[in-house]
Amino acid sequence: MSVIFPFQLPTTGTFSFCNCISSTERYQLLADADVHRARVRDVLKRAKRSNVQDMLEVVKTIEDYISYVFTIKDGLEAGELILDAEIVTSWRLPLSASTLHVVENQKVQFPTIYFEISMTLLTYALSLLSLGEETYQVGQSDEKWKQATANLLSAQAVLTYLSTHPAQLGTSAPIDLHPSTLNPIVNLISGSLHLLVIYKSLPSSSTTTKSPPASLMSRVSIHALDLFSAALTLLSPRFQNDALPHWLQDAKSYATAVAERYMAVERENKGDVGSAIAFCVAARAELKSGKAADLLKQSAKLLHKKPSMPRSASSSSSSGDSGKQKDGIQANIRALREELEVLEKSYRAQNDSVTFQKIPDVSEIKRNWPSGREVVPPRGEWLPPKSVVDWDSIEDAAGESRHSGKIGYSGQGQYY
């Protein structure tokens, strides 16, 4: 079972800050930045080619680079670093580009340090999402649930920062970096965070913990539905990647059916067996709508990875499978459909022999849905890491420290 849309990671071309900025005093800073960027490029290429990815390595490698690229930006803005040539980097766009692997997407070249920072942060956020998925697939212990949730929350905070601190890229910036693309993904992540809560609450042979109240989980499911609906509505018409809207539509169908499943349980607990049957019928109809039938194929085409076992058997899978994309929401849909069939059969048997209640129309039971409930709020704003150079402490041109040749930074003298 998958918790997040399987975003592709970008890859990037070669680039050297030392070729664009000449600085005797800051040469080591620039050289170390080039080393860290080269490692980012290498780890992204390996992640793209490998069927078993170590997303933790990707995340940590990007984290090491982020402080350097922000330090260089701050130095340029402070006038402490002077450009000899324009900074122009190239990246393959991960969001709006084609999802077909027949022809590899071309790299997009764009000038300024701000494009480099924006693409680095976007890649960082998508890597955190993939790490959250990888962590979730390894196992469903409480610690793994917390780790997966933390990774998704971190990715959401980074994308929120990216959308609310627009870089100086102008109107020609790639659509992947527009708020019209980033904001829907922020909503998608919020919905996926609530999917995690739903997954944990569903009956499973691998857990003996008591399920949360059905009344609460129906509202959590409705909140997830609202978030996926908002993401779909906010997505710009300029966005050409059809796989993401399809996934959101599938997620909406699943969240709707789960909400109706929990409302069926709640009504049966209150003795309203007729309404419980109607909710089961409505949920099964939602899953048969056809909109959710494409996600497994989409996931397989996107990542060229083999689907594996559903959650009930995931505890016995080896760690070597952790990087492989699972069945996605389709695994959840199959399990939910089977459970709904069992529930409806039980409720009908009860109604035919004991309660003899009228089964209301589906349109009737949909009139008084409860409101959604948020149980995983977003984190506070993500902040860039502390600069490896304290630019503010450098004196004016008349001061000795600027020209003494002894100015250092926290990473000076460290070779990796």
XYZ file of N, CA, C and O in Angstrom, residues 95-209:
460
model
N 8.048 17.231 -11.998
C 6.601 17.267 -11.797
C 5.826 17.388 -13.100
O 4.953 16.575 -13.400
N 6.130 18.399 -13.898
C 5.332 18.660 -15.092
C 5.808 17.880 -16.302
O 5.127 17.836 -17.318
N 6.990 17.277 -16.206
C 7.535 16.579 -17.359
C 6.776 15.287 -17.620
O 6.009 14.803 -16.786
N 7.010 14.723 -18.796
C 6.340 13.488 -19.180
C 6.701 12.362 -18.231
O 7.832 12.256 -17.761
N 5.732 11.503 -17.946
C 5.976 10.347 -17.082
C 6.350 9.106 -17.890
O 6.619 8.062 -17.319
N 6.357 9.225 -19.198
C 6.715 8.086 -20.032
C 8.227 7.990 -20.140
O 8.925 8.991 -20.287
N 8.755 6.771 -20.092
C 10.195 6.565 -20.103
C 10.716 6.233 -21.499
O 11.868 5.858 -21.645
N 9.873 6.373 -22.513
C 10.318 6.065 -23.862
C 11.403 7.049 -24.280
O 12.439 6.680 -24.836
N 11.173 8.330 -24.005
C 12.148 9.373 -24.292
C 12.442 10.114 -22.999
O 11.526 10.596 -22.331
N 13.716 10.208 -22.637
C 14.080 10.875 -21.401
C 13.843 12.370 -21.517
O 14.112 12.980 -22.552
N 13.309 12.963 -20.463
C 13.054 14.391 -20.468
C 14.357 15.172 -20.545
O 15.353 14.819 -19.929
N 14.318 16.235 -21.316
C 15.489 17.074 -21.467
C 15.721 17.911 -20.218
O 14.772 18.291 -19.536
N 16.982 18.196 -19.936
C 17.284 19.099 -18.830
C 16.880 20.520 -19.206
O 16.980 20.931 -20.360
N 16.410 21.264 -18.220
C 16.051 22.666 -18.403
C 17.157 23.519 -17.802
O 17.491 23.376 -16.618
N 17.732 24.403 -18.596
C 18.749 25.325 -18.104
C 18.102 26.635 -17.699
O 17.205 27.131 -18.382
N 18.569 27.176 -16.568
C 18.005 28.435 -16.088
C 19.083 29.157 -15.294
O 19.861 28.531 -14.566
N 19.158 30.486 -15.418
C 20.204 31.233 -14.723
C 19.831 31.584 -13.281
O 18.677 31.422 -12.880
N 20.806 32.050 -12.550
C 20.770 32.591 -11.190
C 20.880 31.503 -10.133
O 20.457 30.353 -10.317
N 21.430 31.913 -9.005
C 21.563 31.045 -7.838
C 20.194 30.657 -7.291
O 20.026 29.603 -6.675
N 19.192 31.469 -7.574
C 17.849 31.218 -7.031
C 17.206 29.998 -7.677
O 16.462 29.260 -7.028
N 17.483 29.774 -8.944
C 16.984 28.567 -9.602
C 17.655 27.338 -9.001
O 16.999 26.318 -8.734
N 18.952 27.418 -8.765
C 19.671 26.295 -8.160
C 19.113 25.978 -6.780
O 18.893 24.807 -6.438
N 18.865 26.999 -5.985
C 18.308 26.778 -4.642
C 16.908 26.179 -4.732
O 16.564 25.230 -4.016
N 16.084 26.728 -5.616
C 14.697 26.260 -5.729
C 14.639 24.798 -6.148
O 13.874 23.996 -5.582
N 15.435 24.416 -7.147
C 15.428 23.029 -7.592
C 16.029 22.096 -6.538
O 15.588 20.953 -6.377
N 17.021 22.584 -5.798
C 17.595 21.775 -4.723
C 16.556 21.514 -3.641
O 16.412 20.385 -3.151
N 15.797 22.544 -3.267
C 14.773 22.371 -2.236
C 13.630 21.487 -2.729
O 13.088 20.676 -1.965
N 13.246 21.653 -3.987
C 12.198 20.793 -4.540
C 12.649 19.336 -4.520
O 11.890 18.436 -4.131
N 13.891 19.105 -4.926
C 14.433 17.748 -4.913
C 14.505 17.203 -3.496
O 14.214 16.026 -3.246
N 14.879 18.056 -2.561
C 14.950 17.669 -1.148
C 13.573 17.244 -0.639
O 13.423 16.196 0.015
N 12.549 18.018 -0.961
C 11.193 17.696 -0.509
C 10.711 16.375 -1.110
O 10.139 15.533 -0.405
N 10.941 16.178 -2.409
C 10.506 14.937 -3.042
C 11.277 13.743 -2.492
O 10.731 12.634 -2.380
N 12.544 13.960 -2.138
C 13.328 12.882 -1.530
C 12.778 12.520 -0.158
O 12.729 11.340 0.212
N 12.355 13.517 0.605
C 11.745 13.252 1.905
C 10.440 12.480 1.747
O 10.126 11.582 2.556
N 9.661 12.816 0.724
C 8.425 12.068 0.470
C 8.736 10.610 0.143
O 8.075 9.689 0.642
N 9.745 10.403 -0.701
C 10.126 9.034 -1.051
C 10.667 8.291 0.167
O 10.420 7.089 0.333
N 11.400 8.997 1.031
C 11.894 8.370 2.249
C 10.740 8.002 3.175
O 10.756 6.940 3.816
N 9.726 8.868 3.244
C 8.551 8.549 4.032
C 7.857 7.299 3.520
O 7.447 6.430 4.309
N 7.734 7.183 2.205
C 7.137 5.989 1.603
C 7.988 4.753 1.902
O 7.470 3.696 2.281
N 9.301 4.909 1.737
C 10.216 3.796 1.986
C 10.136 3.336 3.445
O 10.098 2.141 3.738
N 10.087 4.299 4.357
C 10.011 3.983 5.786
C 8.714 3.261 6.107
O 8.687 2.273 6.858
N 7.620 3.731 5.527
C 6.313 3.108 5.763
C 6.295 1.669 5.253
O 5.729 0.772 5.888
N 6.935 1.432 4.097
C 6.889 0.100 3.510
C 7.737 -0.903 4.274
O 7.491 -2.110 4.209
N 8.755 -0.433 5.010
C 9.618 -1.347 5.758
C 8.835 -2.081 6.838
O 9.057 -3.262 7.103
N 7.923 -1.395 7.484
C 7.131 -2.031 8.531
C 6.213 -1.028 9.184
O 6.426 0.175 9.093
N 5.176 -1.531 9.836
C 4.165 -0.668 10.423
C 4.243 -0.608 11.949
O 3.229 -0.500 12.625
N 5.450 -0.657 12.517
C 5.605 -0.454 13.951
C 5.316 1.010 14.273
O 5.332 1.875 13.396
N 5.067 1.287 15.551
C 4.796 2.673 15.942
C 5.948 3.592 15.565
O 5.737 4.727 15.140
N 7.180 3.096 15.717
C 8.344 3.925 15.381
C 8.381 4.232 13.887
O 8.694 5.353 13.480
N 8.057 3.245 13.051
C 8.047 3.473 11.606
C 6.938 4.437 11.214
O 7.104 5.265 10.317
N 5.772 4.323 11.872
C 4.688 5.264 11.583
C 5.146 6.685 11.887
O 4.906 7.617 11.116
N 5.821 6.855 13.035
C 6.276 8.192 13.436
C 7.321 8.725 12.460
O 7.307 9.905 12.106
N 8.236 7.856 12.032
C 9.270 8.288 11.098
C 8.671 8.689 9.753
O 9.057 9.712 9.166
N 7.748 7.877 9.249
C 7.111 8.202 7.971
C 6.353 9.513 8.061
O 6.421 10.361 7.161
N 5.625 9.714 9.158
C 4.891 10.961 9.361
C 5.842 12.144 9.432
O 5.595 13.192 8.824
N 6.952 11.989 10.146
C 7.923 13.075 10.276
C 8.516 13.449 8.924
O 8.709 14.641 8.625
N 8.791 12.459 8.083
C 9.359 12.748 6.766
C 8.370 13.502 5.885
O 8.740 14.443 5.175
N 7.103 13.089 5.918
C 6.092 13.790 5.122
C 5.883 15.213 5.625
O 5.729 16.148 4.827
N 5.891 15.394 6.942
C 5.735 16.736 7.501
C 6.913 17.629 7.113
O 6.729 18.813 6.815
N 8.116 17.079 7.117
C 9.294 17.864 6.727
C 9.206 18.272 5.263
O 9.500 19.424 4.906
N 8.794 17.344 4.411
C 8.645 17.666 2.989
C 7.594 18.753 2.783
O 7.776 19.679 1.984
N 6.494 18.650 3.514
C 5.432 19.655 3.410
C 5.949 21.034 3.821
O 5.647 22.041 3.164
N 6.741 21.094 4.896
C 7.272 22.371 5.362
C 8.216 22.987 4.331
O 8.193 24.199 4.096
N 9.038 22.165 3.695
C 9.970 22.670 2.677
C 9.202 23.220 1.475
O 9.515 24.304 0.959
N 8.178 22.498 1.017
C 7.401 22.964 -0.132
C 6.599 24.212 0.211
O 6.413 25.088 -0.645
N 6.122 24.299 1.445
C 5.426 25.514 1.866
C 6.369 26.707 1.836
O 6.009 27.799 1.382
N 7.596 26.515 2.317
C 8.610 27.576 2.248
C 8.859 27.974 0.798
O 8.920 29.162 0.465
N 8.983 26.979 -0.074
C 9.283 27.246 -1.473
C 8.154 28.011 -2.153
O 8.393 28.880 -2.997
N 6.915 27.724 -1.776
C 5.774 28.396 -2.407
C 5.503 29.772 -1.826
O 4.919 30.635 -2.490
N 5.903 29.999 -0.566
C 5.640 31.290 0.084
C 6.848 32.218 0.066
O 6.750 33.362 0.494
N 7.984 31.734 -0.423
C 9.171 32.567 -0.595
C 9.603 32.463 -2.066
O 10.621 31.852 -2.387
N 8.797 33.039 -2.952
C 9.089 32.881 -4.383
C 10.472 33.421 -4.725
O 10.842 34.527 -4.342
N 11.236 32.605 -5.408
C 12.582 33.013 -5.815
C 12.514 34.040 -6.935
O 11.496 34.204 -7.610
N 13.605 34.736 -7.126
C 13.680 35.798 -8.141
C 13.960 35.171 -9.507
O 15.047 35.284 -10.056
N 12.944 34.511 -10.034
C 13.102 33.782 -11.289
C 12.336 34.405 -12.444
O 12.534 34.020 -13.600
N 11.422 35.339 -12.154
C 10.655 35.963 -13.224
C 9.517 35.086 -13.703
O 9.269 33.979 -13.209
N 8.820 35.561 -14.704
C 7.632 34.866 -15.211
C 7.961 33.636 -16.041
O 7.083 32.826 -16.309
N 9.217 33.506 -16.447
C 9.583 32.371 -17.304
C 10.053 31.165 -16.495
O 10.552 30.197 -17.065
N 9.903 31.217 -15.183
C 10.332 30.092 -14.339
C 9.546 28.835 -14.692
O 8.367 28.905 -15.065
N 10.157 27.664 -14.588
C 9.444 26.404 -14.866
C 8.212 26.271 -13.975
O 8.210 26.686 -12.813
N 7.174 25.680 -14.512
C 5.913 25.571 -13.780
C 6.070 24.705 -12.525
O 5.302 24.838 -11.574
N 7.073 23.841 -12.503
C 7.306 23.018 -11.311
C 7.557 23.862 -10.066
O 7.315 23.400 -8.945
N 8.038 25.091 -10.251
C 8.385 25.954 -9.121
C 7.318 27.000 -8.838
O 7.492 27.828 -7.939
N 6.216 26.987 -9.585
C 5.144 27.953 -9.354
C 4.304 27.541 -8.141
O 4.079 26.348 -7.913
N 3.811 28.518 -7.378
C 2.872 28.185 -6.291
C 1.661 27.394 -6.782
O 1.108 26.587 -6.031
N 1.256 27.609 -8.041
C 0.096 26.883 -8.579
C 0.365 25.392 -8.691
O -0.579 24.589 -8.789
N 1.621 24.999 -8.689
C 1.982 23.582 -8.665
C 2.325 23.118 -7.261
O 1.922 22.028 -6.834
N 3.034 23.944 -6.513
C 3.509 23.547 -5.185
C 2.365 23.471 -4.176
O 2.330 22.559 -3.337
N 1.428 24.417 -4.229
C 0.332 24.429 -3.255
C -0.549 23.171 -3.344
O -0.932 22.619 -2.298
N -0.905 22.697 -4.540
C -1.648 21.435 -4.587
C -0.888 20.265 -3.974
O -1.489 19.404 -3.329
N 0.446 20.246 -4.145
C 1.222 19.153 -3.566
C 1.243 19.258 -2.050
O 1.235 18.238 -1.342
N 1.263 20.482 -1.520
C 1.181 20.663 -0.071
C -0.124 20.070 0.446
O -0.155 19.388 1.483
N -1.222 20.321 -0.277
C -2.514 19.731 0.107
C -2.494 18.215 -0.032
O -3.055 17.497 0.811
N -1.876 17.730 -1.084
C -1.776 16.285 -1.283
C -1.056 15.635 -0.108
O -1.487 14.584 0.404
N 0.040 16.260 0.343
C 0.791 15.696 1.463
C -0.066 15.685 2.728
O -0.048 14.714 3.491
N -0.825 16.757 2.953
C -1.727 16.771 4.114
C -2.719 15.616 4.043
O -2.995 14.952 5.046
N -3.252 15.381 2.848
C -4.161 14.248 2.683
C -3.467 12.925 2.940
O -4.019 12.025 3.586
N -2.229 12.794 2.457
C -1.484 11.550 2.661
C -1.142 11.329 4.130
O -1.103 10.187 4.604
N -0.894 12.410 4.869
C -0.657 12.280 6.305
C -1.883 11.695 7.005
O -1.759 10.912 7.956
N -3.052 12.071 6.534
C -4.272 11.503 7.115
C -4.547 10.099 6.578
O -5.183 9.292 7.263
N -4.049 9.796 5.366
C -4.110 8.410 4.897
C -3.320 7.495 5.826
O -3.736 6.357 6.099
N -2.163 7.981 6.288
C -1.373 7.183 7.222
C -2.182 6.842 8.471
O -2.127 5.716 8.977
N -2.925 7.826 8.974
C -3.765 7.591 10.151
C -4.843 6.558 9.824
O -5.146 5.670 10.630
N -5.414 6.670 8.639
C -6.452 5.718 8.212
C -5.868 4.314 8.115
O -6.451 3.337 8.608
N -4.694 4.192 7.469
C -4.079 2.868 7.311
C -3.840 2.208 8.661
O -4.037 1.012 8.830
N -3.389 3.008 9.620
C -3.079 2.451 10.926
C -4.337 1.977 11.653
O -4.281 1.054 12.479
N -5.465 2.585 11.339
C -6.705 2.248 12.038
C -7.433 1.057 11.429
O -8.273 0.433 12.082
N -7.127 0.729 10.171
C -7.853 -0.346 9.498
C -7.506 -1.701 10.096
O -6.383 -1.924 10.557
N -8.457 -2.640 10.102
C -8.184 -3.975 10.639
C -7.041 -4.639 9.892
O -6.927 -4.535 8.674
N -6.159 -5.288 10.617
C -5.011 -5.958 10.008
C -4.622 -7.142 10.870
O -4.683 -7.083 12.095
N -4.214 -8.228 10.219
C -3.782 -9.416 10.956
C -2.462 -9.195 11.679
O -2.072 -9.986 12.529
N -1.750 -8.090 11.324
C -0.439 -7.844 11.923
C -0.508 -6.986 13.173
O 0.513 -6.678 13.765
N -1.697 -6.557 13.574
C -1.808 -5.716 14.762
C -2.969 -6.168 15.631
O -3.978 -6.664 15.126
N -2.797 -6.004 16.934
C -3.857 -6.365 17.880
C -4.349 -5.144 18.650
O -5.139 -5.278 19.575
N -3.872 -3.952 18.268
C -4.280 -2.736 18.971
C -5.732 -2.410 18.646
O -6.234 -2.707 17.561
